[in-house]
Amino acid sequence: MSSKIKVTGLIQCQRCYHQIRMEIVAEYSKTNPQYESGVTWDESDNYELLLCPVCSSVALRSYYWRDYMEPENVKFHYLYPVEQEKPLGLPPEIQKAYDAAIKVKYIDVNAYAVLVGRVLEMICKDRNASGSTLNNKLKNLSAKGEIPNKLVKVSENIRHLRNIGAHASLGELTESEEPLLSSLLRAILEYVYSAPYLAQEAEEKLRILKDSNQ
Ligand SMILES: [Zn+2]
């Protein structure tokens, strides 16, 4: 007995962000036979469970099909996981470094920690922090009011996890540290970039509203 493995076209995994062909591990079709003016055809809602070969996560997508439809007109809707919302307002360089970190997040948490540390270094550079070490730079950012003191403590945790990730002699991070690293990084990015970005956007909308009422 031979079993043929079915794969998708090139799609982006919403968890690890790799462009990849995923294996279709399960399928379900709900078919509705149709009849009109002596013609019969089938319409169906179809579901596919996909497996990412990179991060081993599953995804669920659906599509509508009817007989005589052209296969290239099939539109896929991704139901799970929903696209992760990226922090808003990041400068392009930091966005790039952030995306690079996300790509290794589910593959190697130690590499992820190192790249998260790199994002921190870039934030310090972008905000003109002075100091010789990352820790000093972060303290400098806090002194300048760029980040609250509470976030310096958060950053120290990232720095500590980054060091473990970078130096095998200090031990290894496990997958259980990933959510912590992710939320620490997110807290900093949202404070430094997303909050001012959203505030500016709100101000802009308010200004347009005021102008249109004059
Ligand atoms: Zn993946």
mmCIF file with all atom_site columns, C-alpha atoms and ligand atoms in Angstrom:
data_model
loop_
_atom_site.group_PDB
_atom_site.id
_atom_site.type_symbol
_atom_site.label_atom_id
_atom_site.label_alt_id
_atom_site.label_comp_id
_atom_site.label_asym_id
_atom_site.label_entity_id
_atom_site.label_seq_id
_atom_site.pdbx_PDB_ins_code
_atom_site.Cartn_x
_atom_site.Cartn_y
_atom_site.Cartn_z
_atom_site.occupancy
_atom_site.B_iso_or_equiv
_atom_site.pdbx_formal_charge
_atom_site.auth_seq_id
_atom_site.auth_comp_id
_atom_site.auth_asym_id
_atom_site.auth_atom_id
_atom_site.pdbx_PDB_model_num
ATOM   1   C  CA . MET A 1 1   ? 0.000   0.000  0.000   1.00 0.00 ? 1   MET A CA 1
ATOM   2   C  CA . SER A 1 2   ? 1.436   3.355  -0.930  1.00 0.00 ? 2   SER A CA 1
ATOM   3   C  CA . SER A 1 3   ? 0.390   6.562  0.760   1.00 0.00 ? 3   SER A CA 1
ATOM   4   C  CA . LYS A 1 4   ? 0.989   9.805  -1.027  1.00 0.00 ? 4   LYS A CA 1
ATOM   5   C  CA . ILE A 1 5   ? 1.930   12.819 1.067   1.00 0.00 ? 5   ILE A CA 1
ATOM   6   C  CA . LYS A 1 6   ? -0.075  15.868 0.053   1.00 0.00 ? 6   LYS A CA 1
ATOM   7   C  CA . VAL A 1 7   ? 1.548   19.268 0.398   1.00 0.00 ? 7   VAL A CA 1
ATOM   8   C  CA . THR A 1 8   ? 0.411   22.855 -0.069  1.00 0.00 ? 8   THR A CA 1
ATOM   9   C  CA . GLY A 1 9   ? 1.952   25.412 -2.392  1.00 0.00 ? 9   GLY A CA 1
ATOM   10  C  CA . LEU A 1 10  ? 4.487   27.812 -0.902  1.00 0.00 ? 10  LEU A CA 1
ATOM   11  C  CA . ILE A 1 11  ? 2.793   29.540 2.029   1.00 0.00 ? 11  ILE A CA 1
ATOM   12  C  CA . GLN A 1 12  ? 3.958   31.462 5.055   1.00 0.00 ? 12  GLN A CA 1
ATOM   13  C  CA . CYS A 1 13  ? 3.724   29.737 8.421   1.00 0.00 ? 13  CYS A CA 1
ATOM   14  C  CA . GLN A 1 14  ? 2.055   32.196 10.819  1.00 0.00 ? 14  GLN A CA 1
ATOM   15  C  CA . ARG A 1 15  ? 4.026   30.851 13.725  1.00 0.00 ? 15  ARG A CA 1
ATOM   16  C  CA . CYS A 1 16  ? 7.629   30.712 12.474  1.00 0.00 ? 16  CYS A CA 1
ATOM   17  C  CA . TYR A 1 17  ? 7.163   32.995 9.398   1.00 0.00 ? 17  TYR A CA 1
ATOM   18  C  CA . HIS A 1 18  ? 9.014   30.626 7.054   1.00 0.00 ? 18  HIS A CA 1
ATOM   19  C  CA . GLN A 1 19  ? 7.830   30.403 3.456   1.00 0.00 ? 19  GLN A CA 1
ATOM   20  C  CA . ILE A 1 20  ? 7.354   26.688 3.132   1.00 0.00 ? 20  ILE A CA 1
ATOM   21  C  CA . ARG A 1 21  ? 5.275   23.850 1.706   1.00 0.00 ? 21  ARG A CA 1
ATOM   22  C  CA . MET A 1 22  ? 3.225   22.397 4.537   1.00 0.00 ? 22  MET A CA 1
ATOM   23  C  CA . GLU A 1 23  ? 1.983   18.844 4.706   1.00 0.00 ? 23  GLU A CA 1
ATOM   24  C  CA . ILE A 1 24  ? -1.820  18.443 4.494   1.00 0.00 ? 24  ILE A CA 1
ATOM   25  C  CA . VAL A 1 25  ? -2.336  15.992 7.339   1.00 0.00 ? 25  VAL A CA 1
ATOM   26  C  CA . ALA A 1 26  ? -6.158  15.952 7.424   1.00 0.00 ? 26  ALA A CA 1
ATOM   27  C  CA . GLU A 1 27  ? -9.004  17.093 5.195   1.00 0.00 ? 27  GLU A CA 1
ATOM   28  C  CA . TYR A 1 28  ? -12.739 17.528 5.688   1.00 0.00 ? 28  TYR A CA 1
ATOM   29  C  CA . SER A 1 29  ? -15.381 18.476 3.115   1.00 0.00 ? 29  SER A CA 1
ATOM   30  C  CA . LYS A 1 30  ? -18.953 19.490 3.744   1.00 0.00 ? 30  LYS A CA 1
ATOM   31  C  CA . THR A 1 31  ? -20.670 19.028 0.393   1.00 0.00 ? 31  THR A CA 1
ATOM   32  C  CA . ASN A 1 32  ? -24.026 20.519 -0.617  1.00 0.00 ? 32  ASN A CA 1
ATOM   33  C  CA . PRO A 1 33  ? -25.460 19.027 -3.824  1.00 0.00 ? 33  PRO A CA 1
ATOM   34  C  CA . GLN A 1 34  ? -27.137 21.713 -5.941  1.00 0.00 ? 34  GLN A CA 1
ATOM   35  C  CA . TYR A 1 35  ? -29.845 21.435 -8.592  1.00 0.00 ? 35  TYR A CA 1
ATOM   36  C  CA . GLU A 1 36  ? -31.191 24.073 -10.938 1.00 0.00 ? 36  GLU A CA 1
ATOM   37  C  CA . SER A 1 37  ? -32.931 23.883 -14.346 1.00 0.00 ? 37  SER A CA 1
ATOM   38  C  CA . GLY A 1 38  ? -31.999 20.251 -14.869 1.00 0.00 ? 38  GLY A CA 1
ATOM   39  C  CA . VAL A 1 39  ? -28.328 20.824 -13.962 1.00 0.00 ? 39  VAL A CA 1
ATOM   40  C  CA . THR A 1 40  ? -26.742 19.323 -10.850 1.00 0.00 ? 40  THR A CA 1
ATOM   41  C  CA . TRP A 1 41  ? -23.445 20.270 -9.251  1.00 0.00 ? 41  TRP A CA 1
ATOM   42  C  CA . ASP A 1 42  ? -21.723 20.123 -5.924  1.00 0.00 ? 42  ASP A CA 1
ATOM   43  C  CA . GLU A 1 43  ? -20.645 22.986 -3.738  1.00 0.00 ? 43  GLU A CA 1
ATOM   44  C  CA . SER A 1 44  ? -18.463 22.379 -0.716  1.00 0.00 ? 44  SER A CA 1
ATOM   45  C  CA . ASP A 1 45  ? -16.764 24.024 2.223   1.00 0.00 ? 45  ASP A CA 1
ATOM   46  C  CA . ASN A 1 46  ? -13.416 22.376 2.718   1.00 0.00 ? 46  ASN A CA 1
ATOM   47  C  CA . TYR A 1 47  ? -11.021 22.328 5.624   1.00 0.00 ? 47  TYR A CA 1
ATOM   48  C  CA . GLU A 1 48  ? -7.366  21.352 5.671   1.00 0.00 ? 48  GLU A CA 1
ATOM   49  C  CA . LEU A 1 49  ? -5.166  20.746 8.670   1.00 0.00 ? 49  LEU A CA 1
ATOM   50  C  CA . LEU A 1 50  ? -1.560  21.607 7.816   1.00 0.00 ? 50  LEU A CA 1
ATOM   51  C  CA . LEU A 1 51  ? 1.701   20.738 9.494   1.00 0.00 ? 51  LEU A CA 1
ATOM   52  C  CA . CYS A 1 52  ? 4.702   23.064 9.308   1.00 0.00 ? 52  CYS A CA 1
ATOM   53  C  CA . PRO A 1 53  ? 7.925   21.075 8.752   1.00 0.00 ? 53  PRO A CA 1
ATOM   54  C  CA . VAL A 1 54  ? 10.005  23.854 10.329  1.00 0.00 ? 54  VAL A CA 1
ATOM   55  C  CA . CYS A 1 55  ? 8.305   24.525 13.662  1.00 0.00 ? 55  CYS A CA 1
ATOM   56  C  CA . SER A 1 56  ? 5.986   21.464 13.791  1.00 0.00 ? 56  SER A CA 1
ATOM   57  C  CA . SER A 1 57  ? 2.939   23.614 14.509  1.00 0.00 ? 57  SER A CA 1
ATOM   58  C  CA . VAL A 1 58  ? -0.417  22.952 12.884  1.00 0.00 ? 58  VAL A CA 1
ATOM   59  C  CA . ALA A 1 59  ? -2.525  25.395 10.911  1.00 0.00 ? 59  ALA A CA 1
ATOM   60  C  CA . LEU A 1 60  ? -6.139  25.200 9.776   1.00 0.00 ? 60  LEU A CA 1
ATOM   61  C  CA . ARG A 1 61  ? -7.373  26.708 6.543   1.00 0.00 ? 61  ARG A CA 1
ATOM   62  C  CA . SER A 1 62  ? -10.649 26.551 4.611   1.00 0.00 ? 62  SER A CA 1
ATOM   63  C  CA . TYR A 1 63  ? -11.741 27.098 1.042   1.00 0.00 ? 63  TYR A CA 1
ATOM   64  C  CA . TYR A 1 64  ? -14.928 27.039 -0.971  1.00 0.00 ? 64  TYR A CA 1
ATOM   65  C  CA . TRP A 1 65  ? -15.213 24.788 -4.001  1.00 0.00 ? 65  TRP A CA 1
ATOM   66  C  CA . ARG A 1 66  ? -17.862 24.192 -6.623  1.00 0.00 ? 66  ARG A CA 1
ATOM   67  C  CA . ASP A 1 67  ? -17.796 21.836 -9.594  1.00 0.00 ? 67  ASP A CA 1
ATOM   68  C  CA . TYR A 1 68  ? -16.443 23.387 -12.806 1.00 0.00 ? 68  TYR A CA 1
ATOM   69  C  CA . MET A 1 69  ? -14.549 26.015 -10.844 1.00 0.00 ? 69  MET A CA 1
ATOM   70  C  CA . GLU A 1 70  ? -10.981 26.786 -11.934 1.00 0.00 ? 70  GLU A CA 1
ATOM   71  C  CA . PRO A 1 71  ? -8.472  25.547 -9.332  1.00 0.00 ? 71  PRO A CA 1
ATOM   72  C  CA . GLU A 1 72  ? -6.551  28.848 -9.546  1.00 0.00 ? 72  GLU A CA 1
ATOM   73  C  CA . ASN A 1 73  ? -9.664  30.668 -8.313  1.00 0.00 ? 73  ASN A CA 1
ATOM   74  C  CA . VAL A 1 74  ? -9.615  28.854 -4.980  1.00 0.00 ? 74  VAL A CA 1
ATOM   75  C  CA . LYS A 1 75  ? -9.197  31.328 -2.109  1.00 0.00 ? 75  LYS A CA 1
ATOM   76  C  CA . PHE A 1 76  ? -7.787  30.036 1.154   1.00 0.00 ? 76  PHE A CA 1
ATOM   77  C  CA . HIS A 1 77  ? -8.800  31.492 4.489   1.00 0.00 ? 77  HIS A CA 1
ATOM   78  C  CA . TYR A 1 78  ? -6.423  30.882 7.362   1.00 0.00 ? 78  TYR A CA 1
ATOM   79  C  CA . LEU A 1 79  ? -8.446  30.130 10.481  1.00 0.00 ? 79  LEU A CA 1
ATOM   80  C  CA . TYR A 1 80  ? -5.691  29.137 12.865  1.00 0.00 ? 80  TYR A CA 1
ATOM   81  C  CA . PRO A 1 81  ? -3.312  30.478 13.972  1.00 0.00 ? 81  PRO A CA 1
ATOM   82  C  CA . VAL A 1 82  ? -4.446  34.008 13.236  1.00 0.00 ? 82  VAL A CA 1
ATOM   83  C  CA . GLU A 1 83  ? -1.679  36.281 12.052  1.00 0.00 ? 83  GLU A CA 1
ATOM   84  C  CA . GLN A 1 84  ? 0.384   37.503 14.973  1.00 0.00 ? 84  GLN A CA 1
ATOM   85  C  CA . GLU A 1 85  ? 0.069   41.208 15.410  1.00 0.00 ? 85  GLU A CA 1
ATOM   86  C  CA . LYS A 1 86  ? 3.445   42.874 15.183  1.00 0.00 ? 86  LYS A CA 1
ATOM   87  C  CA . PRO A 1 87  ? 4.238   45.849 17.392  1.00 0.00 ? 87  PRO A CA 1
ATOM   88  C  CA . LEU A 1 88  ? 3.334   49.028 15.509  1.00 0.00 ? 88  LEU A CA 1
ATOM   89  C  CA . GLY A 1 89  ? 5.576   51.920 14.598  1.00 0.00 ? 89  GLY A CA 1
ATOM   90  C  CA . LEU A 1 90  ? 8.944   50.134 14.523  1.00 0.00 ? 90  LEU A CA 1
ATOM   91  C  CA . PRO A 1 91  ? 11.699  51.807 12.479  1.00 0.00 ? 91  PRO A CA 1
ATOM   92  C  CA . PRO A 1 92  ? 12.600  49.620 9.438   1.00 0.00 ? 92  PRO A CA 1
ATOM   93  C  CA . GLU A 1 93  ? 15.955  48.414 10.855  1.00 0.00 ? 93  GLU A CA 1
ATOM   94  C  CA . ILE A 1 94  ? 14.378  47.366 14.133  1.00 0.00 ? 94  ILE A CA 1
ATOM   95  C  CA . GLN A 1 95  ? 11.465  45.763 12.317  1.00 0.00 ? 95  GLN A CA 1
ATOM   96  C  CA . LYS A 1 96  ? 13.985  43.716 10.327  1.00 0.00 ? 96  LYS A CA 1
ATOM   97  C  CA . ALA A 1 97  ? 15.846  42.600 13.449  1.00 0.00 ? 97  ALA A CA 1
ATOM   98  C  CA . TYR A 1 98  ? 12.537  41.800 15.173  1.00 0.00 ? 98  TYR A CA 1
ATOM   99  C  CA . ASP A 1 99  ? 11.376  39.668 12.206  1.00 0.00 ? 99  ASP A CA 1
ATOM   100 C  CA . ALA A 1 100 ? 14.715  37.821 12.200  1.00 0.00 ? 100 ALA A CA 1
ATOM   101 C  CA . ALA A 1 101 ? 14.254  37.004 15.891  1.00 0.00 ? 101 ALA A CA 1
ATOM   102 C  CA . ILE A 1 102 ? 10.667  35.768 15.350  1.00 0.00 ? 102 ILE A CA 1
ATOM   103 C  CA . LYS A 1 103 ? 11.880  33.425 12.612  1.00 0.00 ? 103 LYS A CA 1
ATOM   104 C  CA . VAL A 1 104 ? 14.057  31.421 14.993  1.00 0.00 ? 104 VAL A CA 1
ATOM   105 C  CA . LYS A 1 105 ? 11.714  31.688 17.984  1.00 0.00 ? 105 LYS A CA 1
ATOM   106 C  CA . TYR A 1 106 ? 10.207  28.214 17.645  1.00 0.00 ? 106 TYR A CA 1
ATOM   107 C  CA . ILE A 1 107 ? 13.335  26.585 16.279  1.00 0.00 ? 107 ILE A CA 1
ATOM   108 C  CA . ASP A 1 108 ? 16.016  27.494 18.798  1.00 0.00 ? 108 ASP A CA 1
ATOM   109 C  CA . VAL A 1 109 ? 15.155  29.490 21.894  1.00 0.00 ? 109 VAL A CA 1
ATOM   110 C  CA . ASN A 1 110 ? 18.869  30.176 22.607  1.00 0.00 ? 110 ASN A CA 1
ATOM   111 C  CA . ALA A 1 111 ? 19.334  31.723 19.172  1.00 0.00 ? 111 ALA A CA 1
ATOM   112 C  CA . TYR A 1 112 ? 16.095  33.632 19.753  1.00 0.00 ? 112 TYR A CA 1
ATOM   113 C  CA . ALA A 1 113 ? 17.440  35.064 23.022  1.00 0.00 ? 113 ALA A CA 1
ATOM   114 C  CA . VAL A 1 114 ? 20.595  36.249 21.237  1.00 0.00 ? 114 VAL A CA 1
ATOM   115 C  CA . LEU A 1 115 ? 18.563  37.966 18.509  1.00 0.00 ? 115 LEU A CA 1
ATOM   116 C  CA . VAL A 1 116 ? 16.226  39.517 21.089  1.00 0.00 ? 116 VAL A CA 1
ATOM   117 C  CA . GLY A 1 117 ? 19.386  40.945 22.701  1.00 0.00 ? 117 GLY A CA 1
ATOM   118 C  CA . ARG A 1 118 ? 20.362  42.321 19.303  1.00 0.00 ? 118 ARG A CA 1
ATOM   119 C  CA . VAL A 1 119 ? 16.982  44.074 19.024  1.00 0.00 ? 119 VAL A CA 1
ATOM   120 C  CA . LEU A 1 120 ? 17.667  45.657 22.443  1.00 0.00 ? 120 LEU A CA 1
ATOM   121 C  CA . GLU A 1 121 ? 21.102  46.833 21.279  1.00 0.00 ? 121 GLU A CA 1
ATOM   122 C  CA . MET A 1 122 ? 19.491  48.372 18.202  1.00 0.00 ? 122 MET A CA 1
ATOM   123 C  CA . ILE A 1 123 ? 16.846  50.155 20.279  1.00 0.00 ? 123 ILE A CA 1
ATOM   124 C  CA . CYS A 1 124 ? 19.657  51.662 22.391  1.00 0.00 ? 124 CYS A CA 1
ATOM   125 C  CA . LYS A 1 125 ? 21.458  52.793 19.238  1.00 0.00 ? 125 LYS A CA 1
ATOM   126 C  CA . ASP A 1 126 ? 18.279  54.180 17.694  1.00 0.00 ? 126 ASP A CA 1
ATOM   127 C  CA . ARG A 1 127 ? 17.488  56.162 20.863  1.00 0.00 ? 127 ARG A CA 1
ATOM   128 C  CA . ASN A 1 128 ? 21.106  57.394 21.184  1.00 0.00 ? 128 ASN A CA 1
ATOM   129 C  CA . ALA A 1 129 ? 21.799  55.702 24.500  1.00 0.00 ? 129 ALA A CA 1
ATOM   130 C  CA . SER A 1 130 ? 25.267  56.253 25.898  1.00 0.00 ? 130 SER A CA 1
ATOM   131 C  CA . GLY A 1 131 ? 27.230  53.715 27.886  1.00 0.00 ? 131 GLY A CA 1
ATOM   132 C  CA . SER A 1 132 ? 29.687  50.911 27.239  1.00 0.00 ? 132 SER A CA 1
ATOM   133 C  CA . THR A 1 133 ? 27.512  47.921 28.105  1.00 0.00 ? 133 THR A CA 1
ATOM   134 C  CA . LEU A 1 134 ? 23.951  47.095 27.210  1.00 0.00 ? 134 LEU A CA 1
ATOM   135 C  CA . ASN A 1 135 ? 23.010  47.432 30.865  1.00 0.00 ? 135 ASN A CA 1
ATOM   136 C  CA . ASN A 1 136 ? 24.469  50.947 31.079  1.00 0.00 ? 136 ASN A CA 1
ATOM   137 C  CA . LYS A 1 137 ? 22.812  51.956 27.839  1.00 0.00 ? 137 LYS A CA 1
ATOM   138 C  CA . LEU A 1 138 ? 19.449  50.808 29.146  1.00 0.00 ? 138 LEU A CA 1
ATOM   139 C  CA . LYS A 1 139 ? 19.969  52.721 32.376  1.00 0.00 ? 139 LYS A CA 1
ATOM   140 C  CA . ASN A 1 140 ? 20.872  55.761 30.295  1.00 0.00 ? 140 ASN A CA 1
ATOM   141 C  CA . LEU A 1 141 ? 17.633  55.401 28.326  1.00 0.00 ? 141 LEU A CA 1
ATOM   142 C  CA . SER A 1 142 ? 15.745  55.294 31.592  1.00 0.00 ? 142 SER A CA 1
ATOM   143 C  CA . ALA A 1 143 ? 17.592  58.385 32.901  1.00 0.00 ? 143 ALA A CA 1
ATOM   144 C  CA . LYS A 1 144 ? 16.607  60.225 29.713  1.00 0.00 ? 144 LYS A CA 1
ATOM   145 C  CA . GLY A 1 145 ? 12.978  59.203 30.248  1.00 0.00 ? 145 GLY A CA 1
ATOM   146 C  CA . GLU A 1 146 ? 12.884  57.071 27.117  1.00 0.00 ? 146 GLU A CA 1
ATOM   147 C  CA . ILE A 1 147 ? 11.911  53.974 29.052  1.00 0.00 ? 147 ILE A CA 1
ATOM   148 C  CA . PRO A 1 148 ? 10.507  53.786 32.579  1.00 0.00 ? 148 PRO A CA 1
ATOM   149 C  CA . ASN A 1 149 ? 12.709  52.404 35.313  1.00 0.00 ? 149 ASN A CA 1
ATOM   150 C  CA . LYS A 1 150 ? 10.490  49.341 35.579  1.00 0.00 ? 150 LYS A CA 1
ATOM   151 C  CA . LEU A 1 151 ? 11.388  48.416 32.014  1.00 0.00 ? 151 LEU A CA 1
ATOM   152 C  CA . VAL A 1 152 ? 15.104  48.606 32.839  1.00 0.00 ? 152 VAL A CA 1
ATOM   153 C  CA . LYS A 1 153 ? 14.537  45.729 35.218  1.00 0.00 ? 153 LYS A CA 1
ATOM   154 C  CA . VAL A 1 154 ? 12.648  43.945 32.440  1.00 0.00 ? 154 VAL A CA 1
ATOM   155 C  CA . SER A 1 155 ? 15.568  44.560 30.107  1.00 0.00 ? 155 SER A CA 1
ATOM   156 C  CA . GLU A 1 156 ? 17.995  43.193 32.663  1.00 0.00 ? 156 GLU A CA 1
ATOM   157 C  CA . ASN A 1 157 ? 16.053  39.950 32.559  1.00 0.00 ? 157 ASN A CA 1
ATOM   158 C  CA . ILE A 1 158 ? 16.305  39.872 28.779  1.00 0.00 ? 158 ILE A CA 1
ATOM   159 C  CA . ARG A 1 159 ? 20.022  40.596 29.016  1.00 0.00 ? 159 ARG A CA 1
ATOM   160 C  CA . HIS A 1 160 ? 20.436  37.750 31.477  1.00 0.00 ? 160 HIS A CA 1
ATOM   161 C  CA . LEU A 1 161 ? 18.489  35.313 29.274  1.00 0.00 ? 161 LEU A CA 1
ATOM   162 C  CA . ARG A 1 162 ? 20.435  36.537 26.250  1.00 0.00 ? 162 ARG A CA 1
ATOM   163 C  CA . ASN A 1 163 ? 23.717  35.742 27.999  1.00 0.00 ? 163 ASN A CA 1
ATOM   164 C  CA . ILE A 1 164 ? 22.563  32.233 28.812  1.00 0.00 ? 164 ILE A CA 1
ATOM   165 C  CA . GLY A 1 165 ? 21.449  31.800 25.196  1.00 0.00 ? 165 GLY A CA 1
ATOM   166 C  CA . ALA A 1 166 ? 24.796  33.016 23.877  1.00 0.00 ? 166 ALA A CA 1
ATOM   167 C  CA . HIS A 1 167 ? 27.150  31.100 26.180  1.00 0.00 ? 167 HIS A CA 1
ATOM   168 C  CA . ALA A 1 168 ? 26.781  27.345 26.380  1.00 0.00 ? 168 ALA A CA 1
ATOM   169 C  CA . SER A 1 169 ? 28.864  27.343 29.585  1.00 0.00 ? 169 SER A CA 1
ATOM   170 C  CA . LEU A 1 170 ? 26.049  29.223 31.384  1.00 0.00 ? 170 LEU A CA 1
ATOM   171 C  CA . GLY A 1 171 ? 23.539  26.493 30.572  1.00 0.00 ? 171 GLY A CA 1
ATOM   172 C  CA . GLU A 1 172 ? 20.672  26.416 28.120  1.00 0.00 ? 172 GLU A CA 1
ATOM   173 C  CA . LEU A 1 173 ? 17.336  28.087 27.799  1.00 0.00 ? 173 LEU A CA 1
ATOM   174 C  CA . THR A 1 174 ? 14.348  25.845 27.292  1.00 0.00 ? 174 THR A CA 1
ATOM   175 C  CA . GLU A 1 175 ? 11.139  26.462 25.381  1.00 0.00 ? 175 GLU A CA 1
ATOM   176 C  CA . SER A 1 176 ? 9.454   27.492 28.614  1.00 0.00 ? 176 SER A CA 1
ATOM   177 C  CA . GLU A 1 177 ? 11.532  30.708 28.648  1.00 0.00 ? 177 GLU A CA 1
ATOM   178 C  CA . GLU A 1 178 ? 10.328  31.749 25.187  1.00 0.00 ? 178 GLU A CA 1
ATOM   179 C  CA . PRO A 1 179 ? 6.979   33.330 26.275  1.00 0.00 ? 179 PRO A CA 1
ATOM   180 C  CA . LEU A 1 180 ? 8.814   35.320 28.949  1.00 0.00 ? 180 LEU A CA 1
ATOM   181 C  CA . LEU A 1 181 ? 11.389  36.646 26.480  1.00 0.00 ? 181 LEU A CA 1
ATOM   182 C  CA . SER A 1 182 ? 8.645   37.445 23.972  1.00 0.00 ? 182 SER A CA 1
ATOM   183 C  CA . SER A 1 183 ? 6.524   39.406 26.409  1.00 0.00 ? 183 SER A CA 1
ATOM   184 C  CA . LEU A 1 184 ? 9.553   41.287 27.813  1.00 0.00 ? 184 LEU A CA 1
ATOM   185 C  CA . LEU A 1 185 ? 10.629  42.339 24.333  1.00 0.00 ? 185 LEU A CA 1
ATOM   186 C  CA . ARG A 1 186 ? 7.089   43.264 23.368  1.00 0.00 ? 186 ARG A CA 1
ATOM   187 C  CA . ALA A 1 187 ? 6.700   45.438 26.473  1.00 0.00 ? 187 ALA A CA 1
ATOM   188 C  CA . ILE A 1 188 ? 9.787   47.447 25.528  1.00 0.00 ? 188 ILE A CA 1
ATOM   189 C  CA . LEU A 1 189 ? 8.956   47.795 21.832  1.00 0.00 ? 189 LEU A CA 1
ATOM   190 C  CA . GLU A 1 190 ? 5.405   48.883 22.599  1.00 0.00 ? 190 GLU A CA 1
ATOM   191 C  CA . TYR A 1 191 ? 6.551   51.445 25.136  1.00 0.00 ? 191 TYR A CA 1
ATOM   192 C  CA . VAL A 1 192 ? 9.332   52.935 23.015  1.00 0.00 ? 192 VAL A CA 1
ATOM   193 C  CA . TYR A 1 193 ? 7.673   52.793 19.572  1.00 0.00 ? 193 TYR A CA 1
ATOM   194 C  CA . SER A 1 194 ? 4.056   51.630 19.455  1.00 0.00 ? 194 SER A CA 1
ATOM   195 C  CA . ALA A 1 195 ? 2.638   53.929 22.147  1.00 0.00 ? 195 ALA A CA 1
ATOM   196 C  CA . PRO A 1 196 ? 4.127   57.156 20.654  1.00 0.00 ? 196 PRO A CA 1
ATOM   197 C  CA . TYR A 1 197 ? 3.100   55.948 17.183  1.00 0.00 ? 197 TYR A CA 1
ATOM   198 C  CA . LEU A 1 198 ? -0.506  55.379 18.266  1.00 0.00 ? 198 LEU A CA 1
ATOM   199 C  CA . ALA A 1 199 ? -0.576  58.687 20.143  1.00 0.00 ? 199 ALA A CA 1
ATOM   200 C  CA . GLN A 1 200 ? 0.634   60.514 17.046  1.00 0.00 ? 200 GLN A CA 1
ATOM   201 C  CA . GLU A 1 201 ? -1.914  58.733 14.893  1.00 0.00 ? 201 GLU A CA 1
ATOM   202 C  CA . ALA A 1 202 ? -4.702  59.702 17.315  1.00 0.00 ? 202 ALA A CA 1
ATOM   203 C  CA . GLU A 1 203 ? -3.500  63.331 17.336  1.00 0.00 ? 203 GLU A CA 1
ATOM   204 C  CA . GLU A 1 204 ? -3.480  63.373 13.562  1.00 0.00 ? 204 GLU A CA 1
ATOM   205 C  CA . LYS A 1 205 ? -7.053  62.033 13.405  1.00 0.00 ? 205 LYS A CA 1
ATOM   206 C  CA . LEU A 1 206 ? -8.153  64.602 15.958  1.00 0.00 ? 206 LEU A CA 1
ATOM   207 C  CA . ARG A 1 207 ? -6.552  67.388 13.930  1.00 0.00 ? 207 ARG A CA 1
ATOM   208 C  CA . ILE A 1 208 ? -8.331  66.258 10.726  1.00 0.00 ? 208 ILE A CA 1
ATOM   209 C  CA . LEU A 1 209 ? -11.610 66.104 12.651  1.00 0.00 ? 209 LEU A CA 1
ATOM   210 C  CA . LYS A 1 210 ? -11.087 69.619 14.023  1.00 0.00 ? 210 LYS A CA 1
ATOM   211 C  CA . ASP A 1 211 ? -10.148 70.974 10.578  1.00 0.00 ? 211 ASP A CA 1
ATOM   212 C  CA . SER A 1 212 ? -13.226 69.457 8.965   1.00 0.00 ? 212 SER A CA 1
ATOM   213 C  CA . ASN A 1 213 ? -15.471 71.020 11.640  1.00 0.00 ? 213 ASN A CA 1
ATOM   214 C  CA . GLN A 1 214 ? -14.164 74.531 11.107  1.00 0.00 ? 214 GLN A CA 1
HETATM 215 ZN ZN . ZN  B 2 .   ? 6.292   27.055 11.090  1.00 0.00 ? 1   ZN  B ZN 1
#
